[in-house]
Short mmCIF file of C-alpha atoms in Angstrom, two decimals:
data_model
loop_
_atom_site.label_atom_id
_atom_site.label_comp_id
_atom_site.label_asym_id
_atom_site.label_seq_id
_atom_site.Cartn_x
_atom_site.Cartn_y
_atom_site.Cartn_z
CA UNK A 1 67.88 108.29 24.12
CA UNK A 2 68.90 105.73 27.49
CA UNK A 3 66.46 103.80 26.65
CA UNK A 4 67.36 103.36 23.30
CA UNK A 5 71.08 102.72 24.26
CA UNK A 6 70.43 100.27 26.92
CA UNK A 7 68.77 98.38 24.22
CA UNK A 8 71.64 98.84 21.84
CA UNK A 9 74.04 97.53 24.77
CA UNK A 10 72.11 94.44 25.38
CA UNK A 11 72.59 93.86 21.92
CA UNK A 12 76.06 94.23 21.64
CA UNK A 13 76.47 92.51 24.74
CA UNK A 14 74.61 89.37 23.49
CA UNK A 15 76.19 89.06 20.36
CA UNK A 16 79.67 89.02 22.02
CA UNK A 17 78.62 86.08 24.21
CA UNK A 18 77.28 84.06 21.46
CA UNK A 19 73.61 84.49 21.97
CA UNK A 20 73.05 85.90 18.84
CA UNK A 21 75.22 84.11 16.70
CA UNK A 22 76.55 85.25 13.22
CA UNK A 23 73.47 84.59 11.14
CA UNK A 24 71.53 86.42 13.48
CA UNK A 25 71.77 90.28 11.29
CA UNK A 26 70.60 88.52 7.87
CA UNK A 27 67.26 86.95 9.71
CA UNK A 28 66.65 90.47 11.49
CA UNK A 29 66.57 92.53 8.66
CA UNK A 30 64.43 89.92 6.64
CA UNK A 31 61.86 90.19 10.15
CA UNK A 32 61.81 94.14 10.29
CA UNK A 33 62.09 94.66 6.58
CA UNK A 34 59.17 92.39 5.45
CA UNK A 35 57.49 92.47 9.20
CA UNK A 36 57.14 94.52 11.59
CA UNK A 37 58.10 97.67 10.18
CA UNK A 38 55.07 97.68 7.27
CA UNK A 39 53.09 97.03 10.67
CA UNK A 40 54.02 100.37 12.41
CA UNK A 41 53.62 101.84 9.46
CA UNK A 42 50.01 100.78 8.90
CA UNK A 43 49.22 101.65 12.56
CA UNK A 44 50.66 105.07 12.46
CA UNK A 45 48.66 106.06 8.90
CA UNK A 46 45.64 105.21 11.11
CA UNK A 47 44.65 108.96 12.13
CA UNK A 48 40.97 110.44 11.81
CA UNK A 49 41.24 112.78 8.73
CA UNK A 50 39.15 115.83 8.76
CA UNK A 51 38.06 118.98 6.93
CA UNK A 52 39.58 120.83 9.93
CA UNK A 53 43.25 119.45 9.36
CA UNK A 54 43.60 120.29 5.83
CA UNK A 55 45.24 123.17 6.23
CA UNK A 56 47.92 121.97 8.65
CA UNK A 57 48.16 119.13 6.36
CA UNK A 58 49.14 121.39 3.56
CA UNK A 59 51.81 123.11 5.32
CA UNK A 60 53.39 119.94 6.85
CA UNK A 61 53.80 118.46 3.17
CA UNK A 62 54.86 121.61 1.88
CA UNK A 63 57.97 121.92 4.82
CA UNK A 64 58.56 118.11 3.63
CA UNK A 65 58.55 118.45 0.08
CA UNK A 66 60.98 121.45 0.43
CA UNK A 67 63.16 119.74 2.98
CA UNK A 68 63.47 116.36 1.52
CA UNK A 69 64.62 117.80 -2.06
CA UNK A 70 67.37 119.93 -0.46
CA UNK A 71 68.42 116.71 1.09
CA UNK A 72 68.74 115.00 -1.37
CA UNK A 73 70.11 117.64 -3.38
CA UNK A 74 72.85 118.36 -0.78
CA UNK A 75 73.60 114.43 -0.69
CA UNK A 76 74.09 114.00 -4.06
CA UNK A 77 76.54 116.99 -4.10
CA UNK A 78 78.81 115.71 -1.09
CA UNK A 79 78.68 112.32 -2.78
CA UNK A 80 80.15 113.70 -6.04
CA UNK A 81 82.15 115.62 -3.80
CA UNK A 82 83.56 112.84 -1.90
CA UNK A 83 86.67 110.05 -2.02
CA UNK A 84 84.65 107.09 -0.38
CA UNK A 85 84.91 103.81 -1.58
CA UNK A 86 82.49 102.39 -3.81
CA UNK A 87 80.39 100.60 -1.27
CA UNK A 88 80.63 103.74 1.29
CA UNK A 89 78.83 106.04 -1.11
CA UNK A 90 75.55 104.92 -1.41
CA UNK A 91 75.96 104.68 2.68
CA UNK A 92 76.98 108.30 3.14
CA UNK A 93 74.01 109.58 0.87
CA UNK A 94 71.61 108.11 2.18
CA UNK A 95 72.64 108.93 6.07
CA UNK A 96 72.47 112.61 4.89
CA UNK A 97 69.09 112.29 3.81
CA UNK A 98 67.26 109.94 5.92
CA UNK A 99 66.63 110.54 9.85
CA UNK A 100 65.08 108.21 12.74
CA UNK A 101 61.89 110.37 12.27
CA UNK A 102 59.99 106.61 12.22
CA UNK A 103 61.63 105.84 15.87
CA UNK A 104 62.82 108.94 18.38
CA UNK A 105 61.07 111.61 15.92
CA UNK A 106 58.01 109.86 17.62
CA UNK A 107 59.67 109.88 21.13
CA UNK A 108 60.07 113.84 21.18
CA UNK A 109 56.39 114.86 19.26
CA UNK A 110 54.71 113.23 22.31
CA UNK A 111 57.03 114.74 24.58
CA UNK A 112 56.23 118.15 22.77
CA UNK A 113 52.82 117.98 21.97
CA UNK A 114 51.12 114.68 22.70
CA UNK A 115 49.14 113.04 20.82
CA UNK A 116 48.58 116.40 18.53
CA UNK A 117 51.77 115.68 17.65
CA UNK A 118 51.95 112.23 16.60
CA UNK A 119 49.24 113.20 14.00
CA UNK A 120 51.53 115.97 12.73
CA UNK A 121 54.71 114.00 12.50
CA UNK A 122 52.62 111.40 10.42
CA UNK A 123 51.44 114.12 8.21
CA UNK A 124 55.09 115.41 7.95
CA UNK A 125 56.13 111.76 7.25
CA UNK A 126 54.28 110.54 4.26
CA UNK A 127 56.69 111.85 1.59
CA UNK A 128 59.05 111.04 3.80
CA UNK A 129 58.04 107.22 3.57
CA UNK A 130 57.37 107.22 0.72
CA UNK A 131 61.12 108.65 -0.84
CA UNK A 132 63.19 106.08 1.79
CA UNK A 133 61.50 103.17 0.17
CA UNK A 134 61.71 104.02 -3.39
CA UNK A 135 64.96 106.56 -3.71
CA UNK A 136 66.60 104.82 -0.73
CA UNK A 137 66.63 101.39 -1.97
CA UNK A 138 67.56 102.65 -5.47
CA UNK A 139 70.72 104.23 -3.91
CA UNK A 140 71.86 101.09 -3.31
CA UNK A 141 70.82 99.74 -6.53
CA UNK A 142 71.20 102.70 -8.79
CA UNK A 143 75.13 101.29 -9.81
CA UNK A 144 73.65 97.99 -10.90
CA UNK A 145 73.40 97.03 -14.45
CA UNK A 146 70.24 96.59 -14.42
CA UNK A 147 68.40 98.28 -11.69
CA UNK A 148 65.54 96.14 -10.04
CA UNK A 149 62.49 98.19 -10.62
CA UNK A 150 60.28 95.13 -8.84
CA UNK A 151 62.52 95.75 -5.54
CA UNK A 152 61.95 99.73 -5.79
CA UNK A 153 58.37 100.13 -6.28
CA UNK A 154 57.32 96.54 -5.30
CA UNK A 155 58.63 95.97 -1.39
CA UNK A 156 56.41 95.68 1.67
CA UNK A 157 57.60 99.38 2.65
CA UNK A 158 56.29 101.40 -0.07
CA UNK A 159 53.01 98.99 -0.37
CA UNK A 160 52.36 99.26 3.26
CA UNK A 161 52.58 103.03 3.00
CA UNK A 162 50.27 103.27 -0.37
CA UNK A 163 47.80 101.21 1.75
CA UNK A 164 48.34 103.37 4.93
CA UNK A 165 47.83 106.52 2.75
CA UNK A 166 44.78 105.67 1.52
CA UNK A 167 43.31 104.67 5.38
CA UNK A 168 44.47 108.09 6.10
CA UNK A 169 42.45 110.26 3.34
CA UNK A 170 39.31 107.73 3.54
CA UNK A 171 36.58 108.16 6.63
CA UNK A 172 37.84 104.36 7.58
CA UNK A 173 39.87 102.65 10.31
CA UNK A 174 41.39 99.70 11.09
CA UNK A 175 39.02 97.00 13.07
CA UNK A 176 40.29 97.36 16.73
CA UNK A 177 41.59 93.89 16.40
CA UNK A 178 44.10 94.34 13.75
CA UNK A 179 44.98 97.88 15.00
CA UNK A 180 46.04 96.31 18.11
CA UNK A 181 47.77 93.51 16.29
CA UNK A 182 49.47 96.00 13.74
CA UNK A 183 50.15 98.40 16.94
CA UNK A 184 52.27 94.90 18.82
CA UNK A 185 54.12 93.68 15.87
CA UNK A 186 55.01 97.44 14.38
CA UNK A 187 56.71 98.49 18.09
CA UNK A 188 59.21 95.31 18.01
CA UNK A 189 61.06 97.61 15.13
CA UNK A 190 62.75 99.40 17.73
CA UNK A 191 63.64 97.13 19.81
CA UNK A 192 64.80 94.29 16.85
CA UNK A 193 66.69 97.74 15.43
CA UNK A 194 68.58 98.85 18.09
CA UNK A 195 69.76 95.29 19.11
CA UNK A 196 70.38 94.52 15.45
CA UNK A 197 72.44 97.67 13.85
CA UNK A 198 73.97 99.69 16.92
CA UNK A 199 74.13 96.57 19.00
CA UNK A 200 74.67 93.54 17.08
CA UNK A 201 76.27 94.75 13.76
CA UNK A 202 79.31 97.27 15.97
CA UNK A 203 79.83 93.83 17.62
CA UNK A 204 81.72 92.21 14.87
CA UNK A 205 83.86 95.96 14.75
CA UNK A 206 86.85 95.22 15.94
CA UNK A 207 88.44 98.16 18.28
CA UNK A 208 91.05 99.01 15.56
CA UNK A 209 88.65 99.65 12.67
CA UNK A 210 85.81 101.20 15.03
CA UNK A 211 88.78 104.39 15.94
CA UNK A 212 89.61 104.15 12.23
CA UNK A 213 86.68 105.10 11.25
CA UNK A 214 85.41 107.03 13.79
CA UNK A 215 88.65 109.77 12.67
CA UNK A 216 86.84 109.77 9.08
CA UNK A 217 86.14 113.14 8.45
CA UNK A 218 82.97 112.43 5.74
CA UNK A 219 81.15 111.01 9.13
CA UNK A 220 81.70 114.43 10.83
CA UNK A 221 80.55 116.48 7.84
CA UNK A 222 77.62 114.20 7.29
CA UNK A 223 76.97 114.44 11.28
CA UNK A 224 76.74 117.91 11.07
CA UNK A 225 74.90 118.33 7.31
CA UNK A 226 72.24 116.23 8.98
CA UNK A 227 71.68 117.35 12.66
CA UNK A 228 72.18 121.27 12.05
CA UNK A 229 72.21 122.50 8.46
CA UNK A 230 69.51 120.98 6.98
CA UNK A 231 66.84 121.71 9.57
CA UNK A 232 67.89 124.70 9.77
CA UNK A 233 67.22 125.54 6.50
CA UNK A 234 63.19 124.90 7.77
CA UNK A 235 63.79 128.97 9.26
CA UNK A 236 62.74 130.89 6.35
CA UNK A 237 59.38 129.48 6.88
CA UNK A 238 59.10 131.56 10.14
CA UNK A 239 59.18 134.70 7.40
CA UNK A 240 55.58 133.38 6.25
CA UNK A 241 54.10 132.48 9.42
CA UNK A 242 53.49 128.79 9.61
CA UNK A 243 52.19 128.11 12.95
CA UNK A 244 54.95 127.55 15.38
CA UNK A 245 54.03 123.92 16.30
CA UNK A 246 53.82 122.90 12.84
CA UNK A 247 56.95 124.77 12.65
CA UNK A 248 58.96 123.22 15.36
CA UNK A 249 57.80 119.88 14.49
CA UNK A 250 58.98 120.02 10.67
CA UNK A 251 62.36 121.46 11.79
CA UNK A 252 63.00 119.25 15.12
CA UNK A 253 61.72 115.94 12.67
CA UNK A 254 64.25 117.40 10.12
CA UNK A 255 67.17 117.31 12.82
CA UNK A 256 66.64 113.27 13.93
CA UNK A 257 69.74 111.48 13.38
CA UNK A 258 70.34 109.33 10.70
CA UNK A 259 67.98 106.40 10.17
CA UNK A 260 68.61 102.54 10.95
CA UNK A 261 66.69 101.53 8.26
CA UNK A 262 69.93 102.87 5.89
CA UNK A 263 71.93 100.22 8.05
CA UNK A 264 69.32 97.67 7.01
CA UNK A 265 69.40 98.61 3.72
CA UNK A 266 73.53 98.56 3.76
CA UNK A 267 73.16 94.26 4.99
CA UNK A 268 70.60 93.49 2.05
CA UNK A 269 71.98 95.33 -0.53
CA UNK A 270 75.86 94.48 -0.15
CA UNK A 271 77.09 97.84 1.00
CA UNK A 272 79.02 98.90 3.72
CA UNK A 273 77.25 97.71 6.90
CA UNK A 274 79.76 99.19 9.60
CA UNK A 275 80.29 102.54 7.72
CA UNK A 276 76.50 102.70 7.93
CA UNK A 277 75.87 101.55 11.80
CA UNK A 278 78.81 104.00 12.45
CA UNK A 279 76.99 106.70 10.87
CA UNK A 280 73.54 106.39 12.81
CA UNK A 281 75.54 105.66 15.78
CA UNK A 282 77.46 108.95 15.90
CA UNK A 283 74.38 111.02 14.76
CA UNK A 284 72.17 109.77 17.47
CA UNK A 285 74.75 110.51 20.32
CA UNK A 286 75.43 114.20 18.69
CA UNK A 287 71.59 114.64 18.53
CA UNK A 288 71.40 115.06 22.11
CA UNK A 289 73.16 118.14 21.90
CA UNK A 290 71.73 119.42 18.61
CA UNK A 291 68.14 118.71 19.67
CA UNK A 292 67.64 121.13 22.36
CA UNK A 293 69.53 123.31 20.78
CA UNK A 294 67.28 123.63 17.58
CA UNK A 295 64.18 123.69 19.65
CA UNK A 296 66.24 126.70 21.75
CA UNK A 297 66.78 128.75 18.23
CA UNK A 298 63.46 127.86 16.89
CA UNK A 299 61.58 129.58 20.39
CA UNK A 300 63.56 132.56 20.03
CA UNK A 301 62.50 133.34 16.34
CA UNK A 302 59.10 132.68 17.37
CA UNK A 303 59.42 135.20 19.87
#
């Protein structure tokens, strides 16, 4: 979490001396959109599957599936629920539902498991893909006239996950070549992220709106819907005995805070940029807290 904040700062920092200049957000979510992000999506698909892993695989998809339409479900209510502004609503839905699981959800399976757990977070993440570039761009699209099926089914997102899928289920790899190339370009996301939405984009805040909105009250109940009450809704699985790795994994990737890509998302689509970057900024600095903490509850009913 320092390291991804002392990335963030040197964002900020060089957007407020002119560095990055004011045209700089549109060309970086163009680059990680349409770039490098299909790239370390492609790379990560690239796991051996095997008769063995079936089983696990099962259970991981079955956690997502039952996770992921809760989300949503719960998003959709608070939306309905809630007095936002037009151009905040898509925002705040779409925070609830989609987490970092791409970026630090990586960070803390290695840290947990190693490289076991890299393969299980990709198995956990396939619907998960899948859903943020197909229901999260029509979010943003979904008040639109005429709602751009092309854009929904037909971006380099959902494409480069279709193809990643089917490298997963097939006995084939990647040459080593373009796995290394893929592996190169796909790890610039989190750097061009950071310095782009937290850094960047809370740049052009000034200190007056940044405490404004910081006292709104729907970032505090989406903060909290996000980090704690959805992954915790992962603990009636313990009744059934999924295997406690696959268990902690599904609820800790259930708990990361809400996902840049939404801020990206926000600058293409004409929504609320700031009430977005806002949004992943607070949840990643709560998720400090809330991270431990899960993986503290999740031991105990376990034991």
């Amino acid at each position: 979490m320092l390291v991804l904040y002392s990335i963030a700062i040197l964002g900020f920092i060089v957007r407020k001396i002119g560095i990055l200049n004011e045209n700089t957000n549109d060309v970086l979510t163009q680059l990680i959109l349409y770039i490098t992000l299909p790239a370390l999506i492609l790379f990560s698909l690239d796991i051996p599957f095997s008769v063995t892993i079936i089983k696990e695989f099962l259970w991981l998809i079955s956690m997502s599936i039952y996770i992921l339409g809760i989300s949503i479900f719960l998003a959709m209510w608070m939306r309905r629920r809630s007095r936002l502004p037009k151009k905040q609503k898509s925002v705040y839905e779409g925070l609830i539902i989609f987490g970092n699981q791409g970026f630090i959800g990586y960070a803390v399976c290695f840290i947990l498991l190693g490289e076991q757990g890299i393969v299980y977070l990709t198995m956990f993440n396939l619907c998960y893909l899948i859903l943020i570039w197909t229901y999260g761009i029509y979010l943003f699209n979904q008040n639109e006239e005429t709602i751009s099926w092309k854009n929904i089914f037909l971006n380099p997102g959902f494409l480069s996950t279709l193809i990643g899928l089917i490298i997963f289920l097939l006995p084939v790899s990647w040459p080593d070549m373009v796995s290394k190339s893929l592996e190169s370009v796909g790890k610039t996301t989190v750097l061009l992220s950071m310095m782009m939405m937290i850094g960047s984009l809370l740049a052009n805040i000034k200190y007056k709106d940044f405490f404004l909105l910081m006292k709104n009250s729907y970032l505090w109940k989406m903060a909290l819907t996000k980090l704690l009450l959805i992954p915790l809704l992962l603990l009636p699985f313990t009744a059934i005995y999924v295997p406690f790795p696959l268990l902690v994994i599904a609820v800790l990737v259930s708990s990361m805070p809400s996902a840049p890509t939404i801020s990206l998302y926000s600058q293409k689509y004409g929504a609320d940029t700031y009430f977005a970057s806002l949004g992943v900024l607070l949840t990643t600095l709560l998720c400090i807290i809330t991270i431990p903490f899960l993986y503290i509850i999740v031991n105990l009913i376990n034991s």
